[in-house]
Every structure is written in structure tokens, then in C-alpha cells.
Tab-separated table of C-alpha atoms in Angstrom:
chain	number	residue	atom	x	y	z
A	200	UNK	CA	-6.789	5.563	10.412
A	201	UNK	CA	-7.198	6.259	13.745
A	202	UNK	CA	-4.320	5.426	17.036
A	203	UNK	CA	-6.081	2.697	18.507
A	204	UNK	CA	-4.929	-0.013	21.219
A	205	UNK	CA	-4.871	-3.746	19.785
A	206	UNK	CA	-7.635	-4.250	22.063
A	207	UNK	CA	-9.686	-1.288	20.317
A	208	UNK	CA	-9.031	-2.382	16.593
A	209	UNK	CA	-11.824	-3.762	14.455
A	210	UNK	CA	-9.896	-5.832	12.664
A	211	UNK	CA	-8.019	-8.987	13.259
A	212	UNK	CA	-4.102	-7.307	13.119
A	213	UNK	CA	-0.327	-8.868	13.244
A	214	UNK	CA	2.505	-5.705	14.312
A	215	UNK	CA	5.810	-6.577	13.505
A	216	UNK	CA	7.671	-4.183	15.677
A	217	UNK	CA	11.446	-3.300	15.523
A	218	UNK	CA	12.515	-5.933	18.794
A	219	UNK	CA	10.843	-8.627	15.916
A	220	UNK	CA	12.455	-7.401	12.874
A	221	UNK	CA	16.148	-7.715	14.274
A	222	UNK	CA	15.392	-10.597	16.006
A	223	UNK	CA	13.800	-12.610	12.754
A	224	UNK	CA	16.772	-12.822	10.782
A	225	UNK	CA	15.271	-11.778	7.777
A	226	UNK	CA	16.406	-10.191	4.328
A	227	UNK	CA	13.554	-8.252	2.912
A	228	UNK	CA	10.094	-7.228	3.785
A	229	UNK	CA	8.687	-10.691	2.006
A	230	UNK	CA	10.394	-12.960	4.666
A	231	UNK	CA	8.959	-10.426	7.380
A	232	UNK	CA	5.465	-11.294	6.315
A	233	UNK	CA	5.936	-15.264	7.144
A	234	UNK	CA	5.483	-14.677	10.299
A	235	UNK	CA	2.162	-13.438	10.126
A	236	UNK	CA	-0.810	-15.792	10.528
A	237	UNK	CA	-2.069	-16.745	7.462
A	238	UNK	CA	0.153	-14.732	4.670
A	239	UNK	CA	1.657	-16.848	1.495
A	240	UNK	CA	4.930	-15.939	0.451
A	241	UNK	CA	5.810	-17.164	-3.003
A	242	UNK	CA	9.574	-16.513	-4.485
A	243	UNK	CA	8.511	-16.676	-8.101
A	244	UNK	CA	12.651	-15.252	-9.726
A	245	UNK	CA	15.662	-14.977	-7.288
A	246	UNK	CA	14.328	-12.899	-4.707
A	247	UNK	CA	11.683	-11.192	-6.009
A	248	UNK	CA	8.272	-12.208	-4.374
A	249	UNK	CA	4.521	-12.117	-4.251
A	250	UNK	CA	2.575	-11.733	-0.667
A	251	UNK	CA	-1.216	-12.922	-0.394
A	252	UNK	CA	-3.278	-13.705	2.283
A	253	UNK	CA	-3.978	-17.294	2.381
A	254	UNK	CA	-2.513	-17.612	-0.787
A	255	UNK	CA	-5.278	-15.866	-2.769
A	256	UNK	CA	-2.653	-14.447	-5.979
A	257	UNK	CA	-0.070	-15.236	-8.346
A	258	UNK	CA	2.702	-13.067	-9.379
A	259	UNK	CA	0.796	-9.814	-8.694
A	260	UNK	CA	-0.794	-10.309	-6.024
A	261	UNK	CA	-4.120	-7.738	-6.603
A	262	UNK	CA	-5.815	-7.636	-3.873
A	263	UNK	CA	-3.613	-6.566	-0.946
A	264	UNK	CA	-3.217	-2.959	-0.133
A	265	UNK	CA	0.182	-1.736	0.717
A	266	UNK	CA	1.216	1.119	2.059
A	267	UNK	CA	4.665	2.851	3.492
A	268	UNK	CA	4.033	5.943	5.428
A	269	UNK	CA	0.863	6.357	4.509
A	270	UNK	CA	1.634	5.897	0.609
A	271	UNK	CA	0.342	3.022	-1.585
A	272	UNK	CA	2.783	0.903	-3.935
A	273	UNK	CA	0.070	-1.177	-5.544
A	274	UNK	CA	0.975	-0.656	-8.813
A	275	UNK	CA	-2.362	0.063	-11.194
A	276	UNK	CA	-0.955	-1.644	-14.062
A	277	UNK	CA	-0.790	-5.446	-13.743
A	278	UNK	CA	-1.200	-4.927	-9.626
A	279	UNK	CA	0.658	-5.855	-6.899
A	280	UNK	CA	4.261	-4.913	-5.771
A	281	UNK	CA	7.534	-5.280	-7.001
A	282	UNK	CA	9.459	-5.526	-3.246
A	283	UNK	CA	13.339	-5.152	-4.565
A	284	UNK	CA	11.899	-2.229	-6.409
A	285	UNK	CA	11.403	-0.382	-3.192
A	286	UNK	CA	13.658	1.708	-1.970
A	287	UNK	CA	13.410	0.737	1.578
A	288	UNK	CA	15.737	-1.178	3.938
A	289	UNK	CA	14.815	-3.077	7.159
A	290	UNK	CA	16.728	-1.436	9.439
A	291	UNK	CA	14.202	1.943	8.470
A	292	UNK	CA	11.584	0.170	9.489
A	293	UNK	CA	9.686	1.038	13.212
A	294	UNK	CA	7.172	-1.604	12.590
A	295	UNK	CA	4.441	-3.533	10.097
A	296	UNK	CA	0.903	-3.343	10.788
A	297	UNK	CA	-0.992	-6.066	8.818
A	298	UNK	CA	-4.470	-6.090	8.215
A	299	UNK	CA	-5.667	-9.720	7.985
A	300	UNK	CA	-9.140	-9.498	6.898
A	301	UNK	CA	-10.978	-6.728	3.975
A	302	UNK	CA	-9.805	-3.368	5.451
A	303	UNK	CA	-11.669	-1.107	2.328
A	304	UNK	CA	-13.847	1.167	4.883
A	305	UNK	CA	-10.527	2.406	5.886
A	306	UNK	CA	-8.373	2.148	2.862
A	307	UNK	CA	-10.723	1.304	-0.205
A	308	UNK	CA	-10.989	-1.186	-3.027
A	309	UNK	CA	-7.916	-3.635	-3.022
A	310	UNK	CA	-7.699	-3.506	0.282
A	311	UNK	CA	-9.889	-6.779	-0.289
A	312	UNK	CA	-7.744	-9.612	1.391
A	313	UNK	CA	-6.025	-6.979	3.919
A	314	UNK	CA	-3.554	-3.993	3.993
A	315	UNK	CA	0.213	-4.192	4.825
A	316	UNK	CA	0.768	-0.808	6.443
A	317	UNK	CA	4.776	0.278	6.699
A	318	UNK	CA	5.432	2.667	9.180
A	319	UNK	CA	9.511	4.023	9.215
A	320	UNK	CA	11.705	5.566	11.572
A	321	UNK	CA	11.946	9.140	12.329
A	322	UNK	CA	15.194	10.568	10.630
A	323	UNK	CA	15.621	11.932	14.511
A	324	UNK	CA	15.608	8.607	15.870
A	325	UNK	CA	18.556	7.445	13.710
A	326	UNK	CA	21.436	9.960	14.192
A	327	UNK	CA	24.400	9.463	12.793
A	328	UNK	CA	26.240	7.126	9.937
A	329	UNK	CA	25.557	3.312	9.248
A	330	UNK	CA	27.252	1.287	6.693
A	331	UNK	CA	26.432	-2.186	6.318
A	332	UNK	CA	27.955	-5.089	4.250
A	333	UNK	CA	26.110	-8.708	3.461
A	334	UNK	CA	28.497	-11.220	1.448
A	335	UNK	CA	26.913	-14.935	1.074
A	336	UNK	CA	26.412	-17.987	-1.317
A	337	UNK	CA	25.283	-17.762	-4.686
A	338	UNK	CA	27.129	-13.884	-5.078
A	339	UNK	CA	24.812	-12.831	-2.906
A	340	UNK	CA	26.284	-9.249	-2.363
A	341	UNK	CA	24.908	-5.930	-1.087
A	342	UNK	CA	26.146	-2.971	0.264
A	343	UNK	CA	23.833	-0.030	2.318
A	344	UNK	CA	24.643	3.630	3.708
A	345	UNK	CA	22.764	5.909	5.528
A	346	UNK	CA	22.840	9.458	7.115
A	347	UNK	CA	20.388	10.769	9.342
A	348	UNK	CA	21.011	14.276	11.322
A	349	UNK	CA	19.211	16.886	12.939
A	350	UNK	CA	19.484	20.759	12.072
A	351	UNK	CA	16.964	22.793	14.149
A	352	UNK	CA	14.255	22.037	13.276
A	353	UNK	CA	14.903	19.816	10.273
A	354	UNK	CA	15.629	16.704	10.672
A	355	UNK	CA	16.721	14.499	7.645
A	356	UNK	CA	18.042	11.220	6.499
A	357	UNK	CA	19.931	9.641	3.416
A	358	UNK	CA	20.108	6.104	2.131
A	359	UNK	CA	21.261	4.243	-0.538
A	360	UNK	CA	21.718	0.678	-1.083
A	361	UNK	CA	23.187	-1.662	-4.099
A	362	UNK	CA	23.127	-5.379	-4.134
A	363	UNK	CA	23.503	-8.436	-6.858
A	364	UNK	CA	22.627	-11.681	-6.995
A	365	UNK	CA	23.130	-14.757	-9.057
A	366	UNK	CA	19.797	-16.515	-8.333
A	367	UNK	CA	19.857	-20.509	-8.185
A	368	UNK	CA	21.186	-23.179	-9.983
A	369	UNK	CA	19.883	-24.557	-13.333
A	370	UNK	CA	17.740	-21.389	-13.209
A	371	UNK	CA	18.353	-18.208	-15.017
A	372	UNK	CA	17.352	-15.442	-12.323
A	373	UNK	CA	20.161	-13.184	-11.445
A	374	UNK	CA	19.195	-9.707	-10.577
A	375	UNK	CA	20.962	-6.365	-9.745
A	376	UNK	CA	19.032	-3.430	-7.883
A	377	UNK	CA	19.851	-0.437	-6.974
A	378	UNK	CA	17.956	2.545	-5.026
A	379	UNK	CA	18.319	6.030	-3.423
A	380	UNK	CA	15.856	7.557	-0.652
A	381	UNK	CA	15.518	10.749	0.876
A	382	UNK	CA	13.556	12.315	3.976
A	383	UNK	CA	12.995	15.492	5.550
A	384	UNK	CA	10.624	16.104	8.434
A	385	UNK	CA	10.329	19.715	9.167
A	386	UNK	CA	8.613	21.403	12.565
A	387	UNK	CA	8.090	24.968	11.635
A	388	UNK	CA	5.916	25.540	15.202
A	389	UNK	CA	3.719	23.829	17.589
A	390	UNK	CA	0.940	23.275	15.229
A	391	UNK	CA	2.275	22.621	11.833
A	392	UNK	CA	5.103	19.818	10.577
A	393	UNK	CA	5.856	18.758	7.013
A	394	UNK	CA	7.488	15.795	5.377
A	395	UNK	CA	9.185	15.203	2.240
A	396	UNK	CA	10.082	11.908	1.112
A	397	UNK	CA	11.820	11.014	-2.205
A	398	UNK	CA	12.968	7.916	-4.047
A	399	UNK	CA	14.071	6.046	-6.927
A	400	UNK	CA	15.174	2.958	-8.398
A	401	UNK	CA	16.640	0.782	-11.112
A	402	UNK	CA	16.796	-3.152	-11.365
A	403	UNK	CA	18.038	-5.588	-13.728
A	404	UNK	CA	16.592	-9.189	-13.849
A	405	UNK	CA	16.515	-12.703	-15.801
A	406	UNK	CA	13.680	-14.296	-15.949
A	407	UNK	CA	12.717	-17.508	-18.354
A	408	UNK	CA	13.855	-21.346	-18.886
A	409	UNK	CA	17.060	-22.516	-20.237
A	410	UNK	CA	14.948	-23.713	-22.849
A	411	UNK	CA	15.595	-24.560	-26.646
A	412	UNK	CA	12.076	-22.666	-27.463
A	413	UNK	CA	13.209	-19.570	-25.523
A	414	UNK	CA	16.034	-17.428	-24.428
A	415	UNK	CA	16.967	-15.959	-21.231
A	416	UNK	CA	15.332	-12.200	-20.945
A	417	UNK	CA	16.194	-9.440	-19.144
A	418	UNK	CA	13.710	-7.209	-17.854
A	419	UNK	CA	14.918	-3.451	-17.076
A	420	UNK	CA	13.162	-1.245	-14.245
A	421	UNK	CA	12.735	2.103	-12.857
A	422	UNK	CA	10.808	3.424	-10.027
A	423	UNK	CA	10.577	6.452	-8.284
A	424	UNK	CA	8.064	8.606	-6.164
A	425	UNK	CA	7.976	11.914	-4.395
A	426	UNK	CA	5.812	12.115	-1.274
A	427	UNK	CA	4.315	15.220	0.576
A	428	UNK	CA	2.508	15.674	3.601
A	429	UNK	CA	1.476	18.327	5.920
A	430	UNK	CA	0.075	18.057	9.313
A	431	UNK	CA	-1.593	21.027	11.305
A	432	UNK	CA	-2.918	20.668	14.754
A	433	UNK	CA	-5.732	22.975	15.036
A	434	UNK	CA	-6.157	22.176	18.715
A	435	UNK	CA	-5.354	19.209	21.287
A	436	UNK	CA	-8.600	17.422	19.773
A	437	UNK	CA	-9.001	18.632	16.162
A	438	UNK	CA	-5.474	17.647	13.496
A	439	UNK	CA	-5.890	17.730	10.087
A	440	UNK	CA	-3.704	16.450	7.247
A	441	UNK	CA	-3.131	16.870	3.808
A	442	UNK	CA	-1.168	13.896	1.730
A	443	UNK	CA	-0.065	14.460	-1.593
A	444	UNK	CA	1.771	11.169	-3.702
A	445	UNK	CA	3.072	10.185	-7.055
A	446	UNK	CA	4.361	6.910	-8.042
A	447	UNK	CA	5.926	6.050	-11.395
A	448	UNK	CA	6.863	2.331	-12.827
A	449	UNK	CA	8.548	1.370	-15.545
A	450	UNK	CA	9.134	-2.001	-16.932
A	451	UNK	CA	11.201	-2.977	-20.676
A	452	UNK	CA	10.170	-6.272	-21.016
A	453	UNK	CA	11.831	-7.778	-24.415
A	454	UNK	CA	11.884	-11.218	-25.557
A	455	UNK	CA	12.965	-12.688	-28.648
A	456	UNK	CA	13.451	-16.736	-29.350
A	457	UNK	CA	16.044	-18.525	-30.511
A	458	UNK	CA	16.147	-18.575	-34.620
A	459	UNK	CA	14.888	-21.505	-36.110
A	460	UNK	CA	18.496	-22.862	-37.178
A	461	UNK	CA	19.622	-22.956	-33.377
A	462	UNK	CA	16.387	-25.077	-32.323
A	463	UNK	CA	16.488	-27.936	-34.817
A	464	UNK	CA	20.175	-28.042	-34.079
A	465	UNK	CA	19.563	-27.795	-30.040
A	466	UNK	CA	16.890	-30.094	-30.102
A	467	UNK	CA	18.131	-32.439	-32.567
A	468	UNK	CA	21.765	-32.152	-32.694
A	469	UNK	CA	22.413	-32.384	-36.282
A	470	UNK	CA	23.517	-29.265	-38.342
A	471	UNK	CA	21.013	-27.468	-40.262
A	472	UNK	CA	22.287	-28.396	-43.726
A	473	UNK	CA	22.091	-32.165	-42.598
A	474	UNK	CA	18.853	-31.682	-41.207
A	475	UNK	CA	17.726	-30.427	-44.595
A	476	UNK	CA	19.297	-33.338	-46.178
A	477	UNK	CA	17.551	-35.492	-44.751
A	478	UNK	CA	14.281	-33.839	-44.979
A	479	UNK	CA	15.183	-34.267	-48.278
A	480	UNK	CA	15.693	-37.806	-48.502
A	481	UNK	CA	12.815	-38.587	-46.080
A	482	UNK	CA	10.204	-36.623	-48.181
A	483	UNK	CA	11.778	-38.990	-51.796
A	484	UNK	CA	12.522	-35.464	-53.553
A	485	UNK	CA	14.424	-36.215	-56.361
A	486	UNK	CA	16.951	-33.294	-56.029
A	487	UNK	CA	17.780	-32.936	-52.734
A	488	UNK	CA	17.983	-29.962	-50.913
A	489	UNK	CA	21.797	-28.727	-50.583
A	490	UNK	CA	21.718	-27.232	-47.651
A	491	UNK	CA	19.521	-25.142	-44.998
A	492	UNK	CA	19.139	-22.059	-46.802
A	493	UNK	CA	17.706	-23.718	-49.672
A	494	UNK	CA	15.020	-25.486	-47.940
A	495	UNK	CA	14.120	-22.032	-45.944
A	496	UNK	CA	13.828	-20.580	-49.399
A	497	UNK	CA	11.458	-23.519	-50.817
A	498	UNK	CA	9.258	-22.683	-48.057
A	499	UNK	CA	9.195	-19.517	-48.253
A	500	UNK	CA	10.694	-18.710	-44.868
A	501	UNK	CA	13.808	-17.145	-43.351
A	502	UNK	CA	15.828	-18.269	-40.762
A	503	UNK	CA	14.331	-15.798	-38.245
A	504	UNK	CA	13.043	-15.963	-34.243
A	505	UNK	CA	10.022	-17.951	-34.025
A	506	UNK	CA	8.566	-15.476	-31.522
A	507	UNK	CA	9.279	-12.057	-30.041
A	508	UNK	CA	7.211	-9.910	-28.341
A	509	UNK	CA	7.764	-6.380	-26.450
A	510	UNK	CA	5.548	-6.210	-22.835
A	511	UNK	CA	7.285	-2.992	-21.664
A	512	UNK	CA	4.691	-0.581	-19.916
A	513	UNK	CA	4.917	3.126	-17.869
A	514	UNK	CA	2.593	3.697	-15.006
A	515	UNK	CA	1.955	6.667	-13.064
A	516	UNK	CA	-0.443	7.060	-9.814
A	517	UNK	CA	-1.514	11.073	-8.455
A	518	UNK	CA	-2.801	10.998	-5.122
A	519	UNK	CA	-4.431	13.893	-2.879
A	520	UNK	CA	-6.232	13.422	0.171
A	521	UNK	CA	-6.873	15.383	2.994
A	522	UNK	CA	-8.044	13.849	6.588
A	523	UNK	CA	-9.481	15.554	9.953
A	524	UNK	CA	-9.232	13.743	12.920
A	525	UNK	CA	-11.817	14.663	15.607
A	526	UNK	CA	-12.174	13.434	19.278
A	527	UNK	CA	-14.572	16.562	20.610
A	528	UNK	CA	-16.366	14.300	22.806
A	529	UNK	CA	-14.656	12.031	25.675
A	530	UNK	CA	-16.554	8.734	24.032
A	531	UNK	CA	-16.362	9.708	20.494
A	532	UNK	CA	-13.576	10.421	18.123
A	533	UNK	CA	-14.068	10.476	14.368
A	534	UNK	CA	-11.517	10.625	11.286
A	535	UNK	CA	-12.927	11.502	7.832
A	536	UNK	CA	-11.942	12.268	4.633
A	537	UNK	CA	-11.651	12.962	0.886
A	538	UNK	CA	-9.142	11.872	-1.890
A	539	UNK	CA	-8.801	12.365	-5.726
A	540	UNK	CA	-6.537	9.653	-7.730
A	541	UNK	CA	-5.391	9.072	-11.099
A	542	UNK	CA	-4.026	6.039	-12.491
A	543	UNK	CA	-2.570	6.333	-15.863
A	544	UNK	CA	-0.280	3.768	-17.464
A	545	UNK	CA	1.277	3.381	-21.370
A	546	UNK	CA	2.463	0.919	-23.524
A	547	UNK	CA	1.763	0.172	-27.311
A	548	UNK	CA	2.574	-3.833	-27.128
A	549	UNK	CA	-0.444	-4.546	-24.142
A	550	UNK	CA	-3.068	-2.314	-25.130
A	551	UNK	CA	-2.518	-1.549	-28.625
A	552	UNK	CA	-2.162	2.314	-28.226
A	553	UNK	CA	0.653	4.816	-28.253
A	554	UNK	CA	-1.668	7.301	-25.835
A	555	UNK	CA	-1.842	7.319	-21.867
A	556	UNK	CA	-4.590	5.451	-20.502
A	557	UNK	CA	-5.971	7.062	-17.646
A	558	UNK	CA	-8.614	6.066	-14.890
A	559	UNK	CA	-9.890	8.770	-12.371
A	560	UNK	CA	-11.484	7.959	-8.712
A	561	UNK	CA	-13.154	10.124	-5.608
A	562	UNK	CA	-13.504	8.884	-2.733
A	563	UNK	CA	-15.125	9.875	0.595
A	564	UNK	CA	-14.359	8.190	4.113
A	565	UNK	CA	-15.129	8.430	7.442
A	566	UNK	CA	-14.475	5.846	11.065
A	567	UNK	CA	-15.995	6.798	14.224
A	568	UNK	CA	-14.985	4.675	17.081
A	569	UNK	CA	-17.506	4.989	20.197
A	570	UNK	CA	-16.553	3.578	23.843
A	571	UNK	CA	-20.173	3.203	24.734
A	572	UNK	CA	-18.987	1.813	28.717
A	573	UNK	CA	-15.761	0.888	29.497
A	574	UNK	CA	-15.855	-2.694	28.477
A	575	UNK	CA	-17.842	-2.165	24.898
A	576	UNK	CA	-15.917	-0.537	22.069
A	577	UNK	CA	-17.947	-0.128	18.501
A	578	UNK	CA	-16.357	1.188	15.524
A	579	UNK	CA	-18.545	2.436	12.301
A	580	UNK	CA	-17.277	3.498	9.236
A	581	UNK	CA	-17.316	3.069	5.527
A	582	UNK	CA	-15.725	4.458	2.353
A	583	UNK	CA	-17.518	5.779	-0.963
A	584	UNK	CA	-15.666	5.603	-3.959
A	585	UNK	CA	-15.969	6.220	-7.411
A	586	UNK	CA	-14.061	5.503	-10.579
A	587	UNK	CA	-14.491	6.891	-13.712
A	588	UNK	CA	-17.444	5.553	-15.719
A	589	UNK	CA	-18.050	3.206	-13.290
A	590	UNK	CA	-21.157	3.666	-10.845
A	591	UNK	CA	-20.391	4.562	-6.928
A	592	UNK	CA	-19.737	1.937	-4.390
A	593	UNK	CA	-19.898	1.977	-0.496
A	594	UNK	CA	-17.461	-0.412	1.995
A	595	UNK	CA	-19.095	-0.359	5.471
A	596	UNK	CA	-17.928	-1.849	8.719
A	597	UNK	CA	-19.549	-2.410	12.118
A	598	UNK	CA	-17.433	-4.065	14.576
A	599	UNK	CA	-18.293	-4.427	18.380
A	600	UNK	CA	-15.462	-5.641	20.997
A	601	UNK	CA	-16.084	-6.465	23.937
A	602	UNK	CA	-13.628	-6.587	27.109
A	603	UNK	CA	-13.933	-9.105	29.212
A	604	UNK	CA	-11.327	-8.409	31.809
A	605	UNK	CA	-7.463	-7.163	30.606
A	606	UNK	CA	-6.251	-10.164	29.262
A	607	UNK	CA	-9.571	-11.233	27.078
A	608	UNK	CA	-10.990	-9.333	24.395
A	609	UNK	CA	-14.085	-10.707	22.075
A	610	UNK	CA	-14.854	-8.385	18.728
A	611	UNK	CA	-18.021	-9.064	16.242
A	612	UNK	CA	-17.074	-7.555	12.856
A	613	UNK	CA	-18.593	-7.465	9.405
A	614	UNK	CA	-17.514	-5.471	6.618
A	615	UNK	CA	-17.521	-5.419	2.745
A	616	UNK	CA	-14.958	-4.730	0.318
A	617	UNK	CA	-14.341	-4.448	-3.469
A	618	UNK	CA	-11.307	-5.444	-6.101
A	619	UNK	CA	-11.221	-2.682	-8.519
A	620	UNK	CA	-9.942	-4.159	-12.038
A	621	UNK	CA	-6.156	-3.572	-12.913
A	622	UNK	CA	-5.554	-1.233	-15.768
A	623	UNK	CA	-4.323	-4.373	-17.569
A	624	UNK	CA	-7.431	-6.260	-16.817
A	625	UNK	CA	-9.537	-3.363	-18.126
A	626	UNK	CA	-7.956	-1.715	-21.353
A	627	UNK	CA	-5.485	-4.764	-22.908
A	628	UNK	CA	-6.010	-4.852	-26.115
A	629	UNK	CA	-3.039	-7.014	-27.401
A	630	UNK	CA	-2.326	-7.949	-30.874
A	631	UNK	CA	-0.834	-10.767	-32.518
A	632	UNK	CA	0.714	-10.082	-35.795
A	633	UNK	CA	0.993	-13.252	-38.343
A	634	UNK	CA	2.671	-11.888	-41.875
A	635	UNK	CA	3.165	-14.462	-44.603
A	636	UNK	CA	5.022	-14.186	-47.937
A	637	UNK	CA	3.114	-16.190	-50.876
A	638	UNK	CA	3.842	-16.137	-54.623
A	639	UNK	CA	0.849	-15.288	-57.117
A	640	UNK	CA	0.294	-16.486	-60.312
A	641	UNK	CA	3.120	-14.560	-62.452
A	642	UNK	CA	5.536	-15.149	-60.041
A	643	UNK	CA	5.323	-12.068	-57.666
A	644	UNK	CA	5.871	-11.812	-53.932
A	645	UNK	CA	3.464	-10.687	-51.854
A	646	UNK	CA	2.368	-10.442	-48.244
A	647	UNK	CA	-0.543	-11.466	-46.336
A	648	UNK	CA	-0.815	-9.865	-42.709
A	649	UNK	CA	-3.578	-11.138	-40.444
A	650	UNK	CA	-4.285	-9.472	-36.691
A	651	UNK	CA	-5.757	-10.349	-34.175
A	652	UNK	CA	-7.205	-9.408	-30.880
């Protein structure tokens, strides 16, 4: 939280500046992060992708912390980050600051395996139109546009972006994405600047086996945010900021398997009413079945999916936070601060409830960093926090480096940091329902249900 030379920082720390990001070649923000010691990529569906350090996830990867100008995108629900749900393109980017290493006394719980910090580029710093086109294999196609201008003392930028891809053979994983971002950073005097930053999303994408037990699904989502920050420079050695966030997810997850008919005849190749035949013959009835509605009907079953379910969720994130940034004395300058948060997130199917789950947190947090000579740097800090019905926690750091001329720098660090429970992993309460139709004694239908948890 504090601008720091490399050779300051108390934590080991990769930058992937703008010279790297042009040169690299990359697509998205996931192929960025390979070149950073020690960071897994995984491309679980088409291009949609899960970063851990040293490998330490699956698909949501829970316990990296990742913010873009300032705000986090760790989404409370299942965790992790859906990257082609961001609307963000490389060319925005300044640089990436990663983390490697627990970072909590700075950012707090999740920030257990490191923090991928995004930084952008100025609207001012981008004047004028850009349109760019990408065509390759597999209809891999997308199309961006962006405006950036200065008007006194506004200046502002637009970008949108659309692309579509097929995903890769003998695997169903197309996808289609599209996203719309806006930024205003406004000077009103020498002291005080403001920033507005809006976005929002929608994706389509297949996920699934070309299986005979399941179908191809589609899973629909939305994202947006709205971002707010002011900055006021009391004097040359006293700033202080207040950051205000909101972050909304949205996932329609539906799946439904093939009905029964289609996988005896997929995995069998013989017609249903043949199949019954000859369940027929091979069990020695003595009036064989005549076809495949009459042996569904002996059984007392229909020719229905043999498994659905319904995984959509909402979630929403709040976040307020205010920071001061001191440096009174030549030696000593000290950043501190307090935040409120609320998680919330929604969905009857995972955790058996129509109502909004919600989880509150405080936090307090403070980093001093103290050049005790010229060669010997320490940095102290830590970060309180506390979530609802859940007792306080501190994160400390101590970290000493020492310089040994300009080239050679040796640091000492130890520091503690927590994984605070996804939503999911806290409040799922899912349900399996198992309904039967039976016939009593005179001959009437009923219906057994059984749930359970």
C-alpha cells in the first residue's frame, strides 16, 4: 500500500510492465501470469482459466487476491475469478504487480498464496481512437474499440470488446463474451481528484463431455461493477483516500441428461422397443413386452432425464475503505486504514434458500516502513479483521532488507495469513430430491419423496 522501490518491498514481487506485455505475445491476463516465477496456469474450458501459485487450486482458485485499480474480483461465492468475465483488455494495462508469497497484512484474508495487483492506464495517457481486429484458428474472433479524450479537467475513456470462440476439438467448449467499460478521472484542484469506473459483462459457454450420460450445457453470465474513489492531498506528506466498490456475479448454470430412451439406444445401439424385447426374452416372461413404453410402464417409470440439476447463483460484494498515508518524519512513513465489506450471494439450488445470504467484515490496517540507516530498510505492519460471528484475527509482518551495495539486496520476512471460507463452503446446504411412484394395496398411485442433505 505504500510506493516503494523493488529494493524497499517486503515481499518477494514479479512487475509485468507495459515494454513486457507487448512484447509477450499474449492473449489475456492468464498467459501474462506464466511468466511469473512460480504461478500455475490451468485452461480448464476454451479459454477460461484458473491462476495459483505453485499450483495450490482447482477451478477457483481461493486463495489469491486480485485486484484492478485497487478493486478486488475474488468472487465470495465459490472464489476465485472468472478472467473473460472481466471487462479489461491488455492494451489498458500499465503494469501487474504480483505478490508471490501471503500478502494479508496489506490486503487481508485470501491474500494467502499472494495478490495479483492490476494497475491501468490513465484515460490521459491514451488519447485518441483504437480499433483492433484478431481473426485465427478454431473461429477464434474478436473485435475491440476504445476512446480516450481529455476535456479540462476530465479526462475519460471508452471500451468495448466482443469475441467468440469455438474451443477445441472433440471437446464441447465454445464461448462468446462480451463487455463494456467506462472511466472518468476528474481533477477539480490541486488537492482533490476523483475516479469513476464502470463495467459490465455477459458470456456464453459450453462446458461438459460428449458423453451418452450427459449433455452439453451452457452456462449464462453477467457481471458488472461500479467503482468510486476520491483522493485529497491534505499536504505534500499527509493524502488520504476514500474507495468505495460493488461487484455483482451472476451465473445460470442448467443441466439436464439425456432421457433414458436416448442412452440405451446411444450406448447400445438397438432401438428402445428392441431393447425391451429382449429384456423380455432374456428375463423368460411369458408375454413379452411390446415395446418401450410398456416396459417403462411395468416399472413404474417414464421415459424422463436421469438427472438435472439447476447451480445458478447471484453474488454481490460492498466495499468502503478509507486510507491515510503519512510520511511526517524523513525515516518514517506510515499508511493505515479501515474498511467495512459485505458479501452476500443467492441461489435456492446450492444452499437450499430463496433469501440472500449475507456475511459482514471490519477490518483495521496499518504498514510503517522505517529506513533505520541507509542500507537497513524494516517494514511492520499487520491487518485486523473480523467477520461476522466469527472471532477477530490479526496478519502481522516484519521484514528487514538489507542493502548490500546497488546491485545486491538481502530481505528477512515473516508474516501470517488466513483463507476466509467461501460463501459456498460455509452456507451450502444442497438437496437431493428422489420421488418414487408405488402402487398400494387397492391399486392406487402414490408417491414417496425422500431428501436429503
Amino acid at each position: 500500500r505504500l510506493s516503494q522501490p523493488l529494493v524497499d518491498i517486503p515481499a518477494a514481487i514479479t512487475v509485468i510492465d507495459r515494454e513486457m506485455i507487448r512484447a509477450s505475445g499474449a492473449m489475456n491476463i492468464p498467459d501474462l501470469l506464466r511468466l511469473v516465477p512460480g504461478m500455475a496456469i490451468g485452461f480448464y474450458s476454451g479459454s477460461r482459466a484458473t491462476a495459483s501459485y505453485h499450483g495450490m487450486a482447482d477451478e477457483y482458485a481461493r486463495d489469491m487476491q486480485v485486484l484492478i485499480d485497487g478493486r478486488s474480483i475474488y468472487d465470495p461465492g465459490f472464489g476465485g475469478v472468472s478472467w473473460p468475465d472481466m471487462p479489461i483488455d491488455l492494451d489498458e494495462i500499465a503494469r501487474i504487480e504480483v505478490v508471490r508469497g501471503p500478502n494479508a497484512a496489506a490486503y487481508g484474508s485470501n491474500s494467502y498464496a499472494g495478490v495479483i495487483n492490476i494497475i491501468t492506464e490513465h484515460p490521459a495517457d491514451q488519447p485518441g481512437t483504437t480499433l483492433k481486429a484478431i481473426v485465427g484458428e478454431d473461429e477464434k474472433r474478436s473485435i475491440y474499440g476504445r476512446y480516450a479524450d481529455v476535456e479540462g479537467q476530465l479526462a475519460y475513456r471508452i471500451s468495448a470488446n466482443y469475441q467468440e470462440f469455438s474451443g477445441f476439438d472433440h471437446i464441447p467448449d465454445a464461448e462468446e463474451n462480451k463487455w463494456l467499460s467506462l472511466r472518468g478521472d476528474y481533477t477539480a484542484d490541486h488537492n482533490n481528484s476523483f475516479q469513476a469506473i464502470l463495467g459490465a459483462s455477459e458470456g456464453t459457454y459450453e462446458e461438459g463431455f460428449n458423453d451418452v450420460a450427459q449433455q452439453v450445457r451452457k452456462l449464462d453470465n453477467k457481471y458488472n461493477f461500479q467503482q468510486l474513489n476520491w483522493r485529497h492531498r491534505v499536504s505534500s506528506d499527509n493524502e488520504v483516500q476514500l474507495h468505495f466498490y460493488h461487484n455483482f456475479f451472476e451465473i445460470d448454470d442448467d443441466f439436464q441428461s439425456p432421457v433414458l430412451s436416448k442412452v440405451i439406444e446411444d450406448s447400445t445401439g438397438v432401438n428402445p422397443d428392441l431393447f425391451a424385447l429382449g429384456i423380455s426374452l432374456a428375463a423368460g416372461l411369458a408375454v413379452p413386452y411390446p415395446d418401450y413404453a410398456t416396459f417403462l410402464s411395468e416399472l413404474n417409470l417414464t421415459d424422463s432425464p436421469l438427472a438435472m440439476s439447476f447451480l445458478g447463483f447471484k453474488s454481490h460484494r460492498y466495499d468502503l475503505e478509507m486510507q491515510q498515508t503519512l510520511s511526517a518524519i524523513d525515516d518514517v512513513r506510515l499508511v493505515w486504514g479501515l474498511g467495512l465489506r459485505q458479501d452476500s450471494v443467492q441461489g435456492i439450488w446450492l444452499f437450499h434458500t430463496d433469501e440472500r445470504i449475507t456475511r459482514d467484515q471490519w477490518r483495521i490496517f496499518g504498514n510503517l516502513e522505517w529506513h533505520m540507516r541507509g542500507d537497513l530498510v524494516a517494514n511492520i505492519g499487520g491487518m485486523l479483521e473480523r467477520f461476522e460471528k466469527k472471532a477477530p484475527f490479526f496478519s502481522p509482518r516484519l521484514a528487514l532488507n538489507y542493502h548490500h551495495n546497488h546491485a545486491n539486496t538481502f530481505r528477512i520476512s515473516a508474516s501470517r495469513a488466513y483463507r476466509m471460507p467461501t460463501l459456498y463452503e460455509e452456507f451450502a446446504a444442497t438437496a437431493v430430491k428422489l420421488e418414487l411412484e408405488m402402487v398400494d394395496v387397492n391399486g392406487k398411485v402414490v408417491k414417496q419423496r425422500t431428501w436429503k442433505h
